[in-house]
Tab-separated table of C-alpha atoms in Angstrom:
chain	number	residue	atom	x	y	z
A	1421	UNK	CA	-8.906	-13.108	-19.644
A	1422	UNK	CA	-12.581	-12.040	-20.015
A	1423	UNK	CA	-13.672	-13.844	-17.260
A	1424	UNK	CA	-10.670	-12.581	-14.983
A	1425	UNK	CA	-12.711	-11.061	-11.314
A	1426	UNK	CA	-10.335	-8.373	-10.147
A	1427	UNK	CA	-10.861	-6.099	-6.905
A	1428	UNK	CA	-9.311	-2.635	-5.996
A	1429	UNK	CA	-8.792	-1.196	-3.046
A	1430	UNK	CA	-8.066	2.644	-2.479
A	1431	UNK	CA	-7.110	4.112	0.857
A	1432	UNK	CA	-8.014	7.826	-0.463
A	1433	UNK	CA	-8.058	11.483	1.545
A	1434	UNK	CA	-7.624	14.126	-0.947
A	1435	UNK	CA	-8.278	15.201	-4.360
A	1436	UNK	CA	-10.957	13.599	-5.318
A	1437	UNK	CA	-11.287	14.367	-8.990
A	1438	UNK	CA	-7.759	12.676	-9.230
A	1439	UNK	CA	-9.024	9.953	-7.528
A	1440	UNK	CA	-12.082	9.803	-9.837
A	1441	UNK	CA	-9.285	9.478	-12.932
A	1442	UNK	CA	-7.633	6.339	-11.430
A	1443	UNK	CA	-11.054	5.066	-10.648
A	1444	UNK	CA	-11.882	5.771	-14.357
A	1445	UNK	CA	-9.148	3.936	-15.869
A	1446	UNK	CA	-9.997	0.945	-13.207
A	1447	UNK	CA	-13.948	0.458	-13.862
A	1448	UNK	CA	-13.539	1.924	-18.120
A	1449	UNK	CA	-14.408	-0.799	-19.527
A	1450	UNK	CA	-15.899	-2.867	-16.425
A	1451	UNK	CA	-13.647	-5.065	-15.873
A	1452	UNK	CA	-12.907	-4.674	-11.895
A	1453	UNK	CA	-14.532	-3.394	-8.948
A	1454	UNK	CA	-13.512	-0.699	-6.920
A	1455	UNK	CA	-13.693	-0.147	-3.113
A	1456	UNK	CA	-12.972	3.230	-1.502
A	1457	UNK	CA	-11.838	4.135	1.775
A	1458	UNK	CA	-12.187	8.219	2.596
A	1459	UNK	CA	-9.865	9.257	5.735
A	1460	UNK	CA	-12.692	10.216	8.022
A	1461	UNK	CA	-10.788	13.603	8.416
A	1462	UNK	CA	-11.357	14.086	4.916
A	1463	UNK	CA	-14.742	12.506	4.561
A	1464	UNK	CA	-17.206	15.125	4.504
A	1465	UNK	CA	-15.453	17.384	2.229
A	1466	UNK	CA	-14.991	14.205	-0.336
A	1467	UNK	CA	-17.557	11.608	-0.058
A	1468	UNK	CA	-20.078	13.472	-2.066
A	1469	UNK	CA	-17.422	13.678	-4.518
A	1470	UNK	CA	-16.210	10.490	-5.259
A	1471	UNK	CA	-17.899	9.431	-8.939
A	1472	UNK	CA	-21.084	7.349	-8.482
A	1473	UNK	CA	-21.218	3.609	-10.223
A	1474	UNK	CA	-22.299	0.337	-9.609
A	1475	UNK	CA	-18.986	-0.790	-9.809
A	1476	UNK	CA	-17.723	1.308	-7.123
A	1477	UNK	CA	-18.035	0.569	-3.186
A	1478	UNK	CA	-17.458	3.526	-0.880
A	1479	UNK	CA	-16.928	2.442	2.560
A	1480	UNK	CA	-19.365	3.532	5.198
A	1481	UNK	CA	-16.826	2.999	8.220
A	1482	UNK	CA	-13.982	5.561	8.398
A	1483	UNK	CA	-10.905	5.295	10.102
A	1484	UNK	CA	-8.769	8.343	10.634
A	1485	UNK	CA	-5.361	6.932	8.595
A	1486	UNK	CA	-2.176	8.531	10.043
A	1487	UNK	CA	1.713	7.998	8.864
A	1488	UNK	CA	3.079	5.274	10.728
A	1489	UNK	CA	0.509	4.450	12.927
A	1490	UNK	CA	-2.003	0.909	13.076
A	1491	UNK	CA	-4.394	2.943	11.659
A	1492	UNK	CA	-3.451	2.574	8.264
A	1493	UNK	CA	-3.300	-1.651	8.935
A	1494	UNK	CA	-7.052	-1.116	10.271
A	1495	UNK	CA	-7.927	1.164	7.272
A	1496	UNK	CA	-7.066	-1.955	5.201
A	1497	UNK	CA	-8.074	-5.070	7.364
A	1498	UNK	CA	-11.100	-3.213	6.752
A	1499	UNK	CA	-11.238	-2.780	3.337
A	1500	UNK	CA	-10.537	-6.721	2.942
A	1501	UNK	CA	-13.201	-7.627	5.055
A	1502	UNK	CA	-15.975	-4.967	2.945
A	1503	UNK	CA	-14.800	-7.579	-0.018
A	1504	UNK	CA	-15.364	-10.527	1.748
A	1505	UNK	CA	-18.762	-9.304	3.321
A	1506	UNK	CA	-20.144	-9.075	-0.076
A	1507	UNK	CA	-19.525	-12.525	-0.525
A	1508	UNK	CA	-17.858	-12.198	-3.951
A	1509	UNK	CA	-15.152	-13.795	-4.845
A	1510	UNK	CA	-12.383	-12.490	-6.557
A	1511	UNK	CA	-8.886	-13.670	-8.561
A	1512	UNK	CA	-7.007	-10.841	-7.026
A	1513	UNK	CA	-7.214	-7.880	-4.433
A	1514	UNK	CA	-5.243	-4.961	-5.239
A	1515	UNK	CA	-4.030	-2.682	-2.453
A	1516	UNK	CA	-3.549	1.282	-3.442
A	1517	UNK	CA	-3.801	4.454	-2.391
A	1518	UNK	CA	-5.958	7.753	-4.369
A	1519	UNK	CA	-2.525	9.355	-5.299
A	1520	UNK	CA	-1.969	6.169	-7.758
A	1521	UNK	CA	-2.209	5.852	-11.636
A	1522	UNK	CA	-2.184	2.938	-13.940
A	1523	UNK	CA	1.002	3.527	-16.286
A	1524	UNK	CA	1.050	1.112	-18.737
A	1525	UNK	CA	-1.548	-0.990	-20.765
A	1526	UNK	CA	-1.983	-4.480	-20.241
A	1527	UNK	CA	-2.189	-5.240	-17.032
A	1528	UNK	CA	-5.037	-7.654	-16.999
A	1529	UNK	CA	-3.191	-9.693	-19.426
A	1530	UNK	CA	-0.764	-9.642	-17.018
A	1531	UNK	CA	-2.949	-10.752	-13.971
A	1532	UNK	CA	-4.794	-13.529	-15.779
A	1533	UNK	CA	-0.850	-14.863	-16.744
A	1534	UNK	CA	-0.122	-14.844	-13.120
A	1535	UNK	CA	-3.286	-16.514	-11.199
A	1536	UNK	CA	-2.514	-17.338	-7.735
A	1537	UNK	CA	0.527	-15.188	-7.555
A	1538	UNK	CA	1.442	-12.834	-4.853
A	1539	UNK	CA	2.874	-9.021	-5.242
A	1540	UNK	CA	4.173	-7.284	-3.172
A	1541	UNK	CA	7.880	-6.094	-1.924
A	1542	UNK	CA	9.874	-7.898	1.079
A	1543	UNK	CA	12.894	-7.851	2.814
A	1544	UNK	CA	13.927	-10.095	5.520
A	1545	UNK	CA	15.186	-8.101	8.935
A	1546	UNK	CA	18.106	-9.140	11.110
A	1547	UNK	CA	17.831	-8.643	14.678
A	1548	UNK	CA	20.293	-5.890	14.129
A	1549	UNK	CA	17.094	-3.794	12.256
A	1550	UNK	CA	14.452	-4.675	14.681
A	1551	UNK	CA	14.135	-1.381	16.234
A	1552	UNK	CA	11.133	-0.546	14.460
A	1553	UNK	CA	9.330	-3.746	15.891
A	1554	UNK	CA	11.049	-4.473	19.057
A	1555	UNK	CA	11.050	-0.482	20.330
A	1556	UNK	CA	7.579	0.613	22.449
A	1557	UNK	CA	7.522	3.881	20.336
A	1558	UNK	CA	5.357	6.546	21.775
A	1559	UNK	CA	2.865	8.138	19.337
A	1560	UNK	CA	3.979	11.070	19.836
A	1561	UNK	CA	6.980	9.700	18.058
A	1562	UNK	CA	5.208	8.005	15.608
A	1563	UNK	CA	3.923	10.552	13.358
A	1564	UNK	CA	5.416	12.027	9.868
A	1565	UNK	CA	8.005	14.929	10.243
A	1566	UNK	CA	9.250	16.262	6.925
A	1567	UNK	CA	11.721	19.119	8.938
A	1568	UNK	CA	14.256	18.923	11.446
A	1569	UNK	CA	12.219	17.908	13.975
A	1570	UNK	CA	13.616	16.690	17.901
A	1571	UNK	CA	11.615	13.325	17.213
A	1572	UNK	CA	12.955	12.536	14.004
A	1573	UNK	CA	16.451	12.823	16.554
A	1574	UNK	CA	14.881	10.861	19.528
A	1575	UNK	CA	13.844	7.707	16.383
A	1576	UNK	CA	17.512	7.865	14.950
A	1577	UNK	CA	18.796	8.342	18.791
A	1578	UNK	CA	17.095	5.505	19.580
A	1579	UNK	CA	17.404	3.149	16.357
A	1580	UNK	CA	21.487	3.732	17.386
A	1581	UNK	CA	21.112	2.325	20.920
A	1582	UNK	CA	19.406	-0.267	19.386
A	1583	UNK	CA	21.629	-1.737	16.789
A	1584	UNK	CA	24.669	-1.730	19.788
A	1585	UNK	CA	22.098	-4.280	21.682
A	1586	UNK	CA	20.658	-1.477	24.121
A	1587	UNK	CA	16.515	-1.427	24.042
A	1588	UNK	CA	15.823	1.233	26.478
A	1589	UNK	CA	11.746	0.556	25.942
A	1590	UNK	CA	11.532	-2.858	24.637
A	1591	UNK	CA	8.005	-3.988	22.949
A	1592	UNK	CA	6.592	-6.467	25.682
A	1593	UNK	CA	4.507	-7.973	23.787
A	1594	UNK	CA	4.661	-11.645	22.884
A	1595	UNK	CA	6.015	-12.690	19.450
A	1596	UNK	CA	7.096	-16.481	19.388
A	1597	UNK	CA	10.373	-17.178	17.672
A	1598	UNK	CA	9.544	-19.194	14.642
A	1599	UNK	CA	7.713	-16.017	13.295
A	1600	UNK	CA	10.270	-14.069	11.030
A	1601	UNK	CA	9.995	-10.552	10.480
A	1602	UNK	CA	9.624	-9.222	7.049
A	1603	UNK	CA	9.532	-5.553	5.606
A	1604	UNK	CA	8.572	-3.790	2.262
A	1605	UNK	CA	6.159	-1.624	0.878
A	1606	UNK	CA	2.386	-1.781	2.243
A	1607	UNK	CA	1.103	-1.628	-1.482
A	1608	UNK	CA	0.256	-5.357	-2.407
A	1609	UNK	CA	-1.710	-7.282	-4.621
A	1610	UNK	CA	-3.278	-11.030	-4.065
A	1611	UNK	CA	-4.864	-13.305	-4.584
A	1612	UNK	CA	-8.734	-13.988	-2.944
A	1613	UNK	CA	-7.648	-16.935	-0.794
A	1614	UNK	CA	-4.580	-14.851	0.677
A	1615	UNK	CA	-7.127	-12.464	1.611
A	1616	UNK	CA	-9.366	-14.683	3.504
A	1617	UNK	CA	-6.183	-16.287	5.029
A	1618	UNK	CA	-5.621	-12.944	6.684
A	1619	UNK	CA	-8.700	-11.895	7.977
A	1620	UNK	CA	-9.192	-15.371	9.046
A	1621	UNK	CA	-5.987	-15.707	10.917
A	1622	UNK	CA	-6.138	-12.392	12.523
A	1623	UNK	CA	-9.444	-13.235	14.021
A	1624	UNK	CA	-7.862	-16.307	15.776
A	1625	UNK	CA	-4.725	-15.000	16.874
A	1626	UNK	CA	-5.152	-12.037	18.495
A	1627	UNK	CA	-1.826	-11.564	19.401
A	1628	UNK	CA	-0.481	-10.710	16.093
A	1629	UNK	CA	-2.230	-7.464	16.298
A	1630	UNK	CA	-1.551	-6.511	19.428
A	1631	UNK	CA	2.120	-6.820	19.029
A	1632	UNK	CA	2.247	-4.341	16.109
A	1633	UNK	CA	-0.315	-1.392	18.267
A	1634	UNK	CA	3.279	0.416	18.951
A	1635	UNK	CA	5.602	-0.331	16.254
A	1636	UNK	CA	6.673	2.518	14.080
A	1637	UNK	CA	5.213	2.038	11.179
A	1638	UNK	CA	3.866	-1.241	11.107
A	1639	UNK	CA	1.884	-1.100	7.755
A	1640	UNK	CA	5.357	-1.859	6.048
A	1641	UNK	CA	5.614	-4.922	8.257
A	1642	UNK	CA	2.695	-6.577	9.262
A	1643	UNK	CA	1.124	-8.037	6.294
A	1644	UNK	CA	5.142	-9.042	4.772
A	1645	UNK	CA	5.263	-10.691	7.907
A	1646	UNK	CA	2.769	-12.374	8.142
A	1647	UNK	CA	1.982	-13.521	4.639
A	1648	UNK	CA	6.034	-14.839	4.453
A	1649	UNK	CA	5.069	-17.048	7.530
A	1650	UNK	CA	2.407	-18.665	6.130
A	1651	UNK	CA	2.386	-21.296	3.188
A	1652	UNK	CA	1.815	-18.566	0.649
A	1653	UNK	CA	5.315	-17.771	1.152
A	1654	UNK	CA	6.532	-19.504	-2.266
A	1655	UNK	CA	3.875	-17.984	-3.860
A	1656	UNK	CA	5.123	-14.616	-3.341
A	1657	UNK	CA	7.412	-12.612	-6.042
A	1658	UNK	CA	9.122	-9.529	-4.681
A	1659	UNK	CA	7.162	-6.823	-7.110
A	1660	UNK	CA	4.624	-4.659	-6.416
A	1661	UNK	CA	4.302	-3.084	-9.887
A	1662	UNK	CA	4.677	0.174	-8.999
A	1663	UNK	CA	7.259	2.875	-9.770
A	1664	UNK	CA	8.038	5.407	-6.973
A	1665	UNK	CA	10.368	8.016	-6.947
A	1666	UNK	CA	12.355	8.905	-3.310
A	1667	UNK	CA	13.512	12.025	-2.453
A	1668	UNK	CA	17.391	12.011	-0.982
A	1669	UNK	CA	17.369	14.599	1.532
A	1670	UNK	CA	16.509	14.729	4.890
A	1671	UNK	CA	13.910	16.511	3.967
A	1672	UNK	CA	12.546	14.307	1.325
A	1673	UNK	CA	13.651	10.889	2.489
A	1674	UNK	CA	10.384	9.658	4.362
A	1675	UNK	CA	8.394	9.243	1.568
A	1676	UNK	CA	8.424	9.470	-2.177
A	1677	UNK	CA	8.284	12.415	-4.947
A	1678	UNK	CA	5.293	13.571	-6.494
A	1679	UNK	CA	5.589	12.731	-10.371
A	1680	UNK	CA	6.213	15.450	-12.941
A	1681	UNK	CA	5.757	14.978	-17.006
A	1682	UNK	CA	9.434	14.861	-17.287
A	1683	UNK	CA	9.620	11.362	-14.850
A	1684	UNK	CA	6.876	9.597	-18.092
A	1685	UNK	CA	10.233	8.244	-19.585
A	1686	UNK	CA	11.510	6.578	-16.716
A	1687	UNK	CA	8.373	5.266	-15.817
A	1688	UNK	CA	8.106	3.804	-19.324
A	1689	UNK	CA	11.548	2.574	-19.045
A	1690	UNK	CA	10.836	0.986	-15.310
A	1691	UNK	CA	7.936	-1.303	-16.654
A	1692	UNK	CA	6.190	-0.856	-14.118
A	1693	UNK	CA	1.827	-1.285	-13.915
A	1694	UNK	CA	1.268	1.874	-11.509
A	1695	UNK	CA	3.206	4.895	-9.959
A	1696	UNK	CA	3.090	7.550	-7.140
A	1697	UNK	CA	2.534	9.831	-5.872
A	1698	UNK	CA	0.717	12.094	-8.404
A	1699	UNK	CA	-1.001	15.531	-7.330
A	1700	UNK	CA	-2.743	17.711	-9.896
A	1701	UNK	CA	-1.955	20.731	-7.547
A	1702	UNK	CA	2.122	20.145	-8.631
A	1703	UNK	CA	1.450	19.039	-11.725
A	1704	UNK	CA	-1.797	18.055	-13.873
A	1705	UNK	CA	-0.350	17.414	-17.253
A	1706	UNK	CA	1.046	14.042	-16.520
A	1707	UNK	CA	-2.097	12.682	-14.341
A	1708	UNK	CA	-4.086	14.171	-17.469
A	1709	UNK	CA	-1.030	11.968	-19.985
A	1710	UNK	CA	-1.823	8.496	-18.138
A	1711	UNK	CA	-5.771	8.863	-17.241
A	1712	UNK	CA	-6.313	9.171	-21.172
A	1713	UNK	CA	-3.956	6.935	-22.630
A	1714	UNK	CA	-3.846	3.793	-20.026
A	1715	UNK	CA	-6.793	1.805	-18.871
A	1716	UNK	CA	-7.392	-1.984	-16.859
A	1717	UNK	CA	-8.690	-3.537	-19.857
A	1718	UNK	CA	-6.678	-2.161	-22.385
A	1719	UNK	CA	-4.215	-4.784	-24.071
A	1720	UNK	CA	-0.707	-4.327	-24.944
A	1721	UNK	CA	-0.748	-3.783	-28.237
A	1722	UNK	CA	-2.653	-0.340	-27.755
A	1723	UNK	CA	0.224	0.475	-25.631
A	1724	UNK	CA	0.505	4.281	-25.567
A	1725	UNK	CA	3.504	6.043	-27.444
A	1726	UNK	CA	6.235	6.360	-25.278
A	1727	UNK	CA	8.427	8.990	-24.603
A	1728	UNK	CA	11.091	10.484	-26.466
């Protein structure tokens, strides 16, 4: 377990000194590595304040990340390939965001149990659910409305006419047939060689890219896709450790909850490694409950009390 070479990744644009706890409990007891991606609209308010160590790599590229949009698949091609340019190898890559928190102890014991596995979540699509993939959406129509908003109509409009077998502005771009479309969560964790697999495959098919530029939100499809196409597929369990809490409203439906003190029990009870979304400006107390009692390193048997 000592020897167990473990790299995060963290697609970050706010609140940094919530993003310096998570980075805390990652690097504690140096036993991972840590690079940062700031949201170039963010950056020169936070890049100053992002906590200083050897350990930790902040990216000097920025991409400004946007809901739903390729940006947030180019904010993390390029975190994978600021790994592999530093020529380190690693057992695993982990994929999160600053609004993250490690929940429960252990999880290197966990990681150095599972070598070579993959994590992440996936669902295979019918034809019927395409529309995400096989509509040319607009930017316009693209981007993240939390209100009653005449776009949010125009996607469901539009997702409708789809599923009845009418495409009204089909995606021309080529995808061959044997290439099955998967969807789930962007948050992932793998191993090294998966990593290299994808930059190196991307590089020589071009195509793959291209195809996903106007898909609405293609960070919950493109690296499902194309990892369950490849012969990592039976490597892959359907898990990516992390609890999440969705809102039920129309409101709230897009993306999940922040985390409150009164959600530690069920994320105790979910067994899960990490949650989100935590924000110190709705509620500190429970980002201050996990930062002090959870860390990478820590084993089991320190396990924090739980919850009555």
């Amino acid at each position: 377990m000592n020897t167990l070479r473990t790299a995060f990744l963290l697609q970050v644009h706010k609140n940094p000194e919530q993003v310096n706890a998570f980075i805390e409990q990652l690097i504690s007891e140096n036993h991972a590595d840590v690079y940062v991606h700031i949201d170039k609209k963010n950056n020169d308010q936070l890049c100053g304040e992002i906590v200083q160590n050897d350990r930790i790599h902040i990216l000097q590229n920025n991409i400004s990340c946007d809901w739903g949009d390729i940006s947030q698949i180019d904010t993390t091609i390029l975190l994978l390939k600021e790994v592999l340019s530093t020529k380190r190898t690693y057992d695993f890559i982990i994929l999160r965001s600053g609004q993250d928190l490690l929940v429960k102890n252990g999880f290197k014991e966990f990681l150095s149990e599972h070598k070579g596995t993959i994590f992440m979540t996936f669902y295979e699509k019918t034809k019927k659910n395409l529309a995400s993939m096989k509509v040319n959406w607009p930017k316009i129509t693209r981007r993240r409305y939390t209100t009653f908003h005449p776009y949010r109509l125009y996607r469901r409009s539009v997702r409708l006419l789809y599923e009845m077998g009418i495409n009204m502005y089909p995606n021309m771009k080529p995808w061959p047939e044997k290439f099955t479309f998967y969807h789930g969560s962007q948050w992932f964790c793998i191993p090294f060689e998966v990593a290299k697999y994808i930059i190196e495959f991307l590089e020589t098919n071009e195509w793959y890219y291209e195809y996903f530029k106007n898909t609405l939100v293609p960070d919950e499809w493109f690296f499902q896709t194309l990892i369950m196409n490849s012969h990592f597929k039976h490597q892959v369990v359907n898990d990516n450790l992390m609890f999440l809490k969705w809102g039920e409203t129309f409101r709230t439906g897009n993306s999940p909850l922040n985390i409150s003190f009164k959600d530690i029990k069920l994320i105790q009870e979910s067994n899960s490694y990490f949650a989100r979304k935590f924000d110190g400006t709705f509620d500190q107390s429970v980002i201050e409950y996990f930062t002090k009692s959870v860390h990478f390193g820590r084993e089991n048997k320190r396990e924090h009390k739980q919850i009555q």
